Short mmCIF file of C-alpha atoms and ligand atoms in Angstrom, two decimals:
data_model
loop_
_atom_site.label_atom_id
_atom_site.label_comp_id
_atom_site.label_asym_id
_atom_site.label_seq_id
_atom_site.Cartn_x
_atom_site.Cartn_y
_atom_site.Cartn_z
CA UNK S 1 0.00 0.00 0.00
CA UNK S 2 2.85 2.35 0.82
CA UNK S 3 4.53 1.60 -2.48
CA UNK S 4 1.31 2.52 -4.30
CA UNK S 5 0.94 5.68 -2.19
CA UNK S 6 4.52 6.70 -2.96
CA UNK S 7 3.91 6.30 -6.68
CA UNK S 8 0.75 8.38 -6.46
CA UNK S 9 2.61 11.19 -4.71
CA UNK S 10 5.41 10.91 -7.29
CA UNK S 11 2.81 11.26 -10.07
CA UNK S 12 1.41 14.40 -8.39
CA UNK S 13 4.91 15.87 -8.08
CA UNK S 14 5.67 15.05 -11.72
CA UNK S 15 2.50 16.84 -12.78
CA UNK S 16 3.79 19.91 -10.99
CA UNK S 17 7.10 19.70 -12.84
CA UNK S 18 9.27 17.81 -10.35
CA UNK S 19 11.55 14.96 -11.41
CA UNK S 20 12.73 11.93 -9.52
CA UNK S 21 16.35 12.29 -8.34
CA UNK S 22 18.71 9.42 -9.01
CA UNK S 23 19.99 9.43 -5.41
CA UNK S 24 18.85 11.04 -2.14
CA UNK S 25 21.94 13.29 -2.05
CA UNK S 26 20.85 14.88 -5.36
CA UNK S 27 17.30 15.57 -4.18
CA UNK S 28 15.66 18.84 -3.16
CA UNK S 29 12.90 16.94 -1.38
CA UNK S 30 12.99 13.56 0.35
CA UNK S 31 9.68 11.96 1.29
CA UNK S 32 9.90 9.09 3.75
CA UNK S 33 6.73 7.04 3.48
CA UNK S 34 6.60 5.19 6.76
CA UNK S 35 5.13 1.94 8.07
CA UNK S 36 4.77 1.30 11.81
CA UNK S 37 2.89 -1.98 11.68
CA UNK S 38 5.81 -3.50 13.58
CA UNK S 39 8.54 -2.04 15.74
CA UNK S 40 11.18 -3.11 13.24
CA UNK S 41 9.59 -1.06 10.45
CA UNK S 42 9.36 1.99 12.72
CA UNK S 43 13.02 1.60 13.74
CA UNK S 44 14.04 1.52 10.09
CA UNK S 45 12.13 4.72 9.36
CA UNK S 46 13.74 6.47 12.37
CA UNK S 47 17.18 5.33 11.35
CA UNK S 48 16.66 6.51 7.76
CA UNK S 49 15.55 9.89 9.06
CA UNK S 50 18.85 10.10 10.97
CA UNK S 51 20.66 9.49 7.67
CA UNK S 52 18.66 12.27 5.96
CA UNK S 53 19.40 14.65 8.83
CA UNK S 54 23.15 14.17 8.29
CA UNK S 55 22.64 14.71 4.57
CA UNK S 56 20.67 17.88 5.21
CA UNK S 57 23.39 19.22 7.52
CA UNK S 58 26.18 18.68 5.00
CA UNK S 59 24.35 20.05 1.97
CA UNK S 60 24.96 23.59 0.67
CA UNK S 61 21.66 23.48 -1.17
CA UNK S 62 18.69 22.89 1.12
CA UNK S 63 17.06 19.49 1.44
CA UNK S 64 13.44 19.44 2.52
CA UNK S 65 12.32 16.36 4.40
CA UNK S 66 8.72 15.18 4.47
CA UNK S 67 7.44 12.23 6.47
CA UNK S 68 4.23 10.60 5.31
CA UNK S 69 2.44 7.39 6.29
CA UNK S 70 1.47 5.50 9.40
CA UNK S 71 4.15 7.01 11.63
CA UNK S 72 2.11 10.22 11.52
CA UNK S 73 -0.95 10.24 13.76
CA UNK S 74 -3.43 13.03 14.46
CA UNK S 75 -0.96 14.75 16.80
CA UNK S 76 2.58 15.43 15.75
CA UNK S 77 3.99 17.26 18.83
CA UNK S 78 6.09 14.27 19.93
CA UNK S 79 7.35 13.65 16.43
CA UNK S 80 8.29 17.31 15.95
CA UNK S 81 10.26 17.20 19.20
CA UNK S 82 12.04 13.97 18.22
CA UNK S 83 12.77 14.98 14.63
CA UNK S 84 13.00 18.80 14.57
CA UNK S 85 14.74 18.76 11.16
CA UNK S 86 11.67 17.31 9.40
CA UNK S 87 9.90 20.04 7.42
CA UNK S 88 6.47 18.51 6.91
CA UNK S 89 4.40 15.71 8.46
CA UNK S 90 1.60 14.11 6.46
CA UNK S 91 -0.77 11.32 7.46
CA UNK S 92 -1.20 8.32 5.12
CA UNK S 93 -2.27 9.45 1.66
CA UNK S 94 -2.28 13.12 2.66
CA UNK S 95 -0.49 13.92 -0.58
CA UNK S 96 -1.78 17.46 -0.65
CA UNK S 97 -0.09 18.33 2.64
CA UNK S 98 3.28 17.58 1.04
CA UNK S 99 2.49 19.30 -2.25
CA UNK S 100 1.08 22.41 -0.58
CA UNK S 101 4.16 22.69 1.61
CA UNK S 102 6.56 22.76 -1.31
CA UNK S 103 4.32 24.50 -3.86
CA UNK S 104 1.76 26.49 -1.83
CA UNK S 105 0.29 28.25 -4.88
CA UNK S 106 -0.51 25.10 -6.87
CA UNK S 107 -4.04 24.41 -8.00
CA UNK S 108 -4.80 20.88 -6.81
CA UNK S 109 -8.55 21.04 -7.36
CA UNK S 110 -10.77 19.88 -10.23
CA UNK S 111 -9.28 17.05 -12.28
CA UNK S 112 -5.87 17.19 -10.60
CA UNK S 113 -6.20 14.04 -8.43
CA UNK S 114 -8.84 12.07 -10.37
CA UNK S 115 -6.56 12.23 -13.41
CA UNK S 116 -3.27 11.67 -11.59
CA UNK S 117 -2.29 8.07 -12.12
CA UNK S 118 0.98 6.53 -11.01
CA UNK S 119 3.78 5.82 -13.45
CA UNK S 120 4.45 2.09 -13.33
CA UNK S 121 8.00 0.92 -12.68
CA UNK S 122 7.56 -2.51 -14.24
CA UNK S 123 4.97 -4.83 -15.75
CA UNK S 124 3.26 -5.44 -12.38
CA UNK S 125 1.53 -2.63 -10.49
CA UNK S 126 -0.37 -2.14 -7.25
CA UNK S 127 -3.77 -0.45 -7.39
CA UNK S 128 -5.35 0.52 -4.06
CA UNK S 129 -9.10 -0.05 -4.31
CA UNK S 130 -10.20 0.39 -0.71
CA UNK S 131 -8.45 2.47 1.91
CA UNK S 132 -8.56 2.07 5.69
CA UNK S 133 -10.01 -0.65 7.87
CA UNK S 134 -13.02 -0.99 10.18
CA UNK S 135 -11.92 -4.11 12.04
CA UNK S 136 -9.85 -2.90 15.00
CA UNK S 137 -7.94 -6.08 15.73
CA UNK S 138 -6.47 -5.42 19.17
CA UNK S 139 -2.82 -5.46 18.08
CA UNK S 140 -3.19 -3.33 14.94
CA UNK S 141 -2.45 0.34 14.41
CA UNK S 142 -3.82 0.53 10.85
CA UNK S 143 -7.41 1.71 11.57
CA UNK S 144 -6.06 4.53 13.76
CA UNK S 145 -3.71 5.73 11.07
CA UNK S 146 -5.46 4.92 7.80
CA UNK S 147 -9.01 5.58 9.03
CA UNK S 148 -12.23 3.73 8.15
CA UNK S 149 -12.90 1.77 4.96
CA UNK S 150 -13.39 3.96 1.89
CA UNK S 151 -13.76 2.35 -1.52
CA UNK S 152 -12.79 4.05 -4.74
CA UNK S 153 -15.40 3.91 -7.48
CA UNK S 154 -15.19 1.19 -10.11
CA UNK S 155 -14.96 3.88 -12.81
CA UNK S 156 -11.95 5.58 -11.23
CA UNK S 157 -10.13 2.27 -10.68
CA UNK S 158 -10.89 1.14 -14.23
CA UNK S 159 -9.42 4.41 -15.60
CA UNK S 160 -6.28 3.86 -13.53
CA UNK S 161 -5.93 0.28 -14.82
CA UNK S 162 -6.33 1.48 -18.42
CA UNK S 163 -3.69 4.16 -17.82
CA UNK S 164 -1.27 1.59 -16.33
CA UNK S 165 -1.82 -0.89 -19.16
CA UNK S 166 -1.18 1.71 -21.84
CA UNK S 167 2.20 2.17 -20.12
CA UNK S 168 3.14 -1.50 -20.28
CA UNK S 169 1.55 -2.98 -17.15
CA UNK S 170 0.32 -6.55 -17.62
CA UNK S 171 -0.58 -7.49 -14.05
CA UNK S 172 -2.40 -5.46 -11.41
CA UNK S 173 -2.76 -6.30 -7.75
CA UNK S 174 -5.92 -4.76 -6.28
CA UNK S 175 -5.07 -3.65 -2.77
CA UNK S 176 -6.96 -3.17 0.45
CA UNK S 177 -6.25 -3.87 4.10
CA UNK S 178 -9.38 -6.02 3.79
CA UNK S 179 -9.86 -6.14 0.05
CA UNK S 180 -13.11 -8.16 0.09
CA UNK S 181 -14.76 -5.29 1.95
CA UNK S 182 -14.54 -3.42 -1.36
CA UNK S 183 -17.82 -1.69 -2.21
CA UNK S 184 -19.57 -2.03 1.15
CA UNK S 185 -19.45 1.74 1.59
CA UNK S 186 -20.38 2.61 -2.01
CA UNK S 187 -23.92 3.69 -2.96
CA UNK S 188 -26.41 0.90 -3.66
CA UNK S 189 -28.19 0.62 -7.01
CA UNK S 190 -32.02 0.69 -7.38
CA UNK S 191 -32.28 -2.92 -6.26
CA UNK S 192 -30.30 -2.12 -3.11
CA UNK S 193 -27.20 -3.96 -4.29
CA UNK S 194 -23.72 -2.54 -3.81
CA UNK S 195 -20.76 -3.36 -6.05
CA UNK S 196 -18.28 -5.89 -4.69
CA UNK S 197 -14.82 -7.18 -5.54
CA UNK S 198 -16.28 -9.66 -8.05
CA UNK S 199 -17.90 -6.75 -9.93
CA UNK S 200 -14.58 -4.95 -9.93
CA UNK S 201 -12.79 -8.00 -11.35
CA UNK S 202 -15.42 -8.10 -14.11
CA UNK S 203 -15.14 -4.38 -14.84
CA UNK S 204 -11.37 -4.42 -15.45
CA UNK S 205 -11.07 -7.94 -16.87
CA UNK S 206 -11.20 -6.93 -20.54
CA UNK S 207 -8.75 -4.02 -20.23
CA UNK S 208 -6.52 -4.17 -23.33
CA UNK S 209 -2.99 -5.27 -22.43
CA UNK S 210 -3.94 -6.69 -19.05
CA UNK S 211 -3.08 -10.36 -18.53
CA UNK S 212 -3.38 -10.91 -14.80
CA UNK S 213 -5.39 -9.64 -11.84
CA UNK S 214 -4.42 -10.32 -8.22
CA UNK S 215 -5.93 -9.08 -4.98
CA UNK S 216 -4.56 -8.57 -1.49
CA UNK S 217 -5.16 -8.85 1.54
CA UNK S 218 -8.19 -10.93 2.43
CA UNK S 219 -10.06 -10.75 5.69
CA UNK S 220 -11.65 -14.18 6.25
CA UNK S 221 -15.09 -12.95 7.29
CA UNK S 222 -15.45 -10.70 4.26
CA UNK S 223 -14.70 -13.48 1.77
CA UNK S 224 -17.90 -14.41 -0.09
CA UNK S 225 -18.80 -17.32 -2.31
CA UNK S 226 -19.44 -14.90 -5.18
CA UNK S 227 -15.87 -13.59 -4.93
CA UNK S 228 -14.41 -17.11 -4.80
CA UNK S 229 -16.51 -18.13 -7.82
CA UNK S 230 -15.37 -15.10 -9.78
CA UNK S 231 -11.73 -16.09 -9.11
CA UNK S 232 -12.58 -19.54 -10.47
CA UNK S 233 -14.49 -18.18 -13.48
CA UNK S 234 -12.46 -15.23 -14.73
CA UNK S 235 -9.33 -16.40 -16.54
CA UNK S 236 -7.25 -13.30 -15.81
CA UNK S 237 -7.83 -13.46 -12.04
CA UNK S 238 -4.96 -15.49 -10.57
CA UNK S 239 -5.86 -18.34 -8.24
CA UNK S 240 -3.94 -16.99 -5.28
CA UNK S 241 -5.41 -16.05 -1.90
CA UNK S 242 -3.61 -14.36 0.99
CA UNK S 243 -5.79 -14.95 4.03
CA UNK S 244 -4.25 -13.96 7.34
CA UNK S 245 -4.71 -16.61 10.04
CA UNK S 246 -2.79 -14.78 12.80
CA UNK S 247 -3.31 -17.60 15.34
CA UNK S 248 -4.52 -21.19 15.35
CA UNK S 249 -5.98 -20.90 18.84
CA UNK S 250 -9.52 -19.72 19.54
CA UNK S 251 -8.70 -17.94 22.80
CA UNK S 252 -5.83 -16.04 21.19
CA UNK S 253 -8.04 -15.17 18.20
CA UNK S 254 -10.64 -13.80 20.64
CA UNK S 255 -7.96 -11.78 22.43
CA UNK S 256 -6.89 -10.42 19.06
CA UNK S 257 -10.57 -9.69 18.22
CA UNK S 258 -10.15 -11.27 14.82
CA UNK S 259 -13.88 -11.97 14.61
CA UNK S 260 -13.72 -15.68 13.64
CA UNK S 261 -12.98 -19.03 15.21
CA UNK S 262 -10.40 -21.43 13.91
CA UNK S 263 -13.19 -23.78 12.83
CA UNK S 264 -14.71 -21.03 10.68
CA UNK S 265 -11.33 -20.18 9.23
CA UNK S 266 -10.63 -23.80 8.27
CA UNK S 267 -14.06 -24.03 6.67
CA UNK S 268 -13.34 -20.95 4.50
CA UNK S 269 -10.06 -22.45 3.35
CA UNK S 270 -11.80 -25.71 2.42
CA UNK S 271 -14.54 -23.82 0.60
CA UNK S 272 -11.93 -21.96 -1.47
CA UNK S 273 -10.11 -25.20 -2.24
CA UNK S 274 -13.38 -26.88 -3.24
CA UNK S 275 -14.30 -24.10 -5.68
CA UNK S 276 -10.74 -23.29 -6.87
CA UNK S 277 -8.91 -26.61 -6.56
CA UNK S 278 -5.58 -25.30 -7.85
CA UNK S 279 -5.61 -22.22 -5.59
CA UNK S 280 -2.33 -21.31 -3.96
CA UNK S 281 -2.59 -19.78 -0.53
CA UNK S 282 -0.47 -17.69 1.75
CA UNK S 283 -1.16 -16.49 5.25
CA UNK S 284 0.09 -14.21 8.01
CA UNK S 285 0.81 -15.36 11.56
CA UNK S 286 1.72 -13.47 14.71
CA UNK S 287 3.61 -15.43 17.38
CA UNK S 288 4.02 -14.43 21.02
CA UNK S 289 0.84 -12.35 21.27
CA UNK S 290 -0.06 -11.18 24.81
CA UNK S 291 -0.52 -14.23 27.05
CA UNK S 292 0.06 -16.80 24.29
CA UNK S 293 0.84 -20.06 26.13
CA UNK S 294 3.01 -22.80 24.65
CA UNK S 295 0.01 -25.05 23.94
CA UNK S 296 -1.78 -22.18 22.20
CA UNK S 297 1.27 -21.64 20.01
CA UNK S 298 1.29 -25.37 19.27
CA UNK S 299 -2.31 -25.06 18.08
CA UNK S 300 -1.03 -22.57 15.50
CA UNK S 301 1.65 -25.01 14.37
CA UNK S 302 -0.99 -27.73 14.09
CA UNK S 303 -3.26 -25.58 11.87
CA UNK S 304 -0.31 -24.63 9.65
CA UNK S 305 0.63 -28.30 9.36
CA UNK S 306 -2.97 -29.24 8.46
CA UNK S 307 -3.71 -26.45 5.98
CA UNK S 308 -0.29 -26.47 4.28
CA UNK S 309 -0.01 -22.92 2.97
CA UNK S 310 2.30 -22.08 0.09
CA UNK S 311 3.76 -19.23 2.07
CA UNK S 312 3.57 -18.02 5.67
CA UNK S 313 4.51 -14.48 6.64
CA UNK S 314 5.36 -14.78 10.33
CA UNK S 315 5.98 -11.91 12.74
CA UNK S 316 6.85 -11.76 16.43
CA UNK S 317 4.29 -9.63 18.25
CA UNK S 318 5.45 -6.12 19.11
CA UNK S 319 3.12 -3.78 21.00
CA UNK S 320 2.02 -0.77 18.95
CA UNK S 321 1.32 2.33 21.06
CA UNK S 322 -2.32 3.40 20.88
CA UNK S 323 -3.75 -0.04 20.11
CA UNK S 324 -6.20 -1.90 22.36
CA UNK S 325 -3.59 -4.55 23.19
CA UNK S 326 -1.05 -1.88 24.12
CA UNK S 327 -3.58 -0.17 26.40
CA UNK S 328 -5.15 -3.20 28.07
CA UNK S 329 -3.00 -6.32 27.69
CA UNK S 330 0.33 -7.42 28.99
CA UNK S 331 3.12 -8.32 26.59
CA UNK S 332 3.98 -11.48 28.53
CA UNK S 333 6.03 -13.58 26.12
CA UNK S 334 9.78 -12.83 26.41
CA UNK S 335 11.50 -11.73 23.21
CA UNK S 336 13.74 -14.82 23.09
CA UNK S 337 10.68 -17.06 23.32
CA UNK S 338 8.91 -15.08 20.58
CA UNK S 339 11.93 -15.64 18.35
CA UNK S 340 12.00 -19.37 19.17
CA UNK S 341 8.34 -19.61 18.11
CA UNK S 342 8.99 -17.55 15.00
CA UNK S 343 11.85 -19.86 14.00
CA UNK S 344 9.66 -22.92 14.69
CA UNK S 345 7.03 -21.59 12.25
CA UNK S 346 9.74 -20.83 9.70
CA UNK S 347 11.21 -24.34 10.01
CA UNK S 348 7.79 -25.97 9.63
CA UNK S 349 6.96 -23.79 6.66
CA UNK S 350 10.30 -24.50 5.00
CA UNK S 351 9.48 -28.20 5.04
CA UNK S 352 5.91 -27.67 3.77
CA UNK S 353 7.02 -25.28 1.01
CA UNK S 354 9.76 -27.72 -0.02
CA UNK S 355 7.12 -30.42 -0.48
CA UNK S 356 4.57 -28.18 -2.22
CA UNK S 357 7.11 -26.64 -4.59
CA UNK S 358 8.49 -30.06 -5.51
CA UNK S 359 5.15 -30.75 -7.18
CA UNK S 360 6.05 -28.10 -9.79
CA UNK S 361 9.06 -30.10 -10.98
CA UNK S 362 8.82 -30.96 -14.69
CA UNK S 363 5.76 -28.76 -15.16
CA UNK S 364 5.55 -25.74 -17.46
CA UNK S 365 4.64 -22.49 -15.72
CA UNK S 366 3.49 -19.23 -17.26
CA UNK S 367 5.84 -16.57 -15.88
CA UNK S 368 5.43 -12.82 -16.13
CA UNK S 369 9.00 -11.54 -16.47
CA UNK S 370 9.66 -8.73 -13.98
CA UNK S 371 13.45 -8.47 -14.06
CA UNK S 372 16.69 -9.82 -15.38
CA UNK S 373 20.32 -9.86 -14.30
CA UNK S 374 23.61 -11.34 -15.32
CA UNK S 375 24.63 -14.54 -13.55
CA UNK S 376 28.24 -15.29 -12.54
CA UNK S 377 28.70 -17.40 -15.67
CA UNK S 378 27.66 -14.42 -17.84
CA UNK S 379 24.26 -15.84 -18.74
CA UNK S 380 21.12 -13.75 -18.27
CA UNK S 381 18.79 -14.95 -15.53
CA UNK S 382 15.19 -13.75 -15.73
CA UNK S 383 12.91 -13.44 -12.72
CA UNK S 384 9.15 -13.35 -12.48
CA UNK S 385 6.13 -15.02 -10.92
CA UNK S 386 3.80 -17.74 -12.03
CA UNK S 387 0.04 -17.49 -11.55
CA UNK S 388 0.37 -19.07 -8.11
CA UNK S 389 2.61 -16.13 -7.15
CA UNK S 390 5.72 -18.30 -6.88
CA UNK S 391 9.02 -16.66 -7.64
CA UNK S 392 10.58 -18.22 -10.75
CA UNK S 393 14.18 -17.76 -11.96
CA UNK S 394 14.92 -19.01 -15.42
CA UNK S 395 17.35 -18.91 -18.30
CA UNK S 396 16.48 -18.63 -21.98
CA UNK S 397 19.13 -20.29 -24.03
CA UNK S 398 17.59 -19.98 -27.46
CA UNK S 399 15.13 -21.82 -29.65
CA UNK S 400 12.44 -19.24 -28.94
CA UNK S 401 11.62 -15.55 -29.26
CA UNK S 402 13.92 -13.15 -27.34
CA UNK S 403 12.75 -12.67 -23.74
CA UNK S 404 12.02 -9.18 -22.39
CA UNK S 405 10.67 -7.76 -19.15
CA UNK S 406 6.87 -7.76 -19.42
CA UNK S 407 6.67 -10.97 -21.49
CA UNK S 408 4.61 -13.95 -20.42
CA UNK S 409 6.96 -16.87 -20.88
CA UNK S 410 6.31 -20.59 -20.48
CA UNK S 411 9.07 -21.97 -18.27
CA UNK S 412 9.92 -25.63 -17.82
CA UNK S 413 10.74 -26.16 -14.13
CA UNK S 414 13.88 -28.20 -13.49
CA UNK S 415 14.68 -27.38 -9.86
CA UNK S 416 12.67 -26.29 -6.83
CA UNK S 417 13.55 -24.86 -3.42
CA UNK S 418 11.23 -23.76 -0.59
CA UNK S 419 11.50 -20.19 -1.84
CA UNK S 420 11.52 -20.40 -5.61
CA UNK S 421 11.28 -22.44 -8.78
CA UNK S 422 14.02 -22.56 -11.38
CA UNK S 423 13.98 -23.59 -15.01
CA UNK S 424 14.42 -22.86 -18.66
CA UNK S 425 12.18 -20.97 -21.10
CA UNK S 426 10.21 -23.34 -23.27
CA UNK S 427 9.62 -22.53 -26.93
CA UNK S 428 7.14 -19.67 -27.11
CA UNK S 429 5.92 -16.73 -29.08
CA UNK S 430 5.21 -13.41 -27.38
CA UNK S 431 1.47 -13.29 -26.72
CA UNK S 432 -0.55 -10.11 -26.95
CA UNK S 433 -3.21 -9.72 -24.27
S1 SF4 U 1 -8.17 -6.48 9.60
FE1 SF4 U 1 -5.99 -6.18 9.19
S2 SF4 U 1 -5.69 -3.97 8.92
FE2 SF4 U 1 -7.71 -4.27 9.88
S3 SF4 U 1 -7.34 -4.05 12.07
FE3 SF4 U 1 -7.20 -6.25 11.60
S4 SF4 U 1 -5.02 -6.62 11.16
FE4 SF4 U 1 -5.35 -4.40 11.09
#
């Protein structure tokens, strides 16, 4: 989401005549778009600000520093005291605050924002479709910083997708903190029906140049049968679901206020696998949440073992000031124990991903090429993702059309690891969407 926000701000700056600097020390303005979902992310932002301060002090020409994103809450007194060298503070997506600071006379009204679309930096692009979150999980800072759910209209999103595809984008990922909530806040039609994510898939599906549609992140309770069926039925929508589990224990889920039981979660996963049998799935897990006992953590391991996700994003709990957990719960699990649990999830997942990825051996995968680099032996190695969102590295030693970033290439898989697939381009012709 932050990457998409940064590109939107960059597009606004470009419209006002600014250009991207090659390096921070050549810039007149540095915007740090921050994430504070975990302590580690916040520490990185603080440390980068320290680097910019030193840069600002040594520069003859002034450097203006703006901080945007989730580090910035409704009150900035503390931040201003901690970082007095920062020129402007802007809450998430408060692009205008930054633009008005540097160019106070600019006219940002009328068509300025509706017609400001990001410049893609590759064949895959993120498109935010719903901002904010209404869920208030006890550990999470997002609703306090990004506000309540607000969907963009289908028309505006469709225009953005067209704009991206005319600039070479072939895959879009529709983004929301809870992407299946898309449309719930939009006006209903005469029959009382509101648009949903399935309608949005349908509306952008035939965009010229577009080959793939992804969506991220799912909130289990918002997932509907109609959305799952549209993933199964629309060929450009990739069969990949990221559905955060967070914990495999009902008491911990209740403490987190996730709004579902583990039995309900498992049922949703089975329903998806029934309707979309080749679906790949990833999930998010937090270990060491307030009061999490060893047996509760083992329940999480058991669910991960049973459901066998393609990928697990695991994080050790860190209290976020201002959240319900920070205000009312005790952070009881020692850091060393959190890390032991985190490593246990990683070890389990490494074994599961090794087994799941091995099934791709000797198959041919459609890969959207996103990058290339020279290997030690001088050969070019291309990198991209298959429809299941697996990272694929491959070589193209001839016998087919030249490979370029943005191509969809069939790749014969000859080696697998827990983290990627490797192979060789099969004979192919470049396909127009
Ligand atoms: S649903 Fe996601 S973004 Fe919303 S509060 Fe819960 S964890 Fe945070």
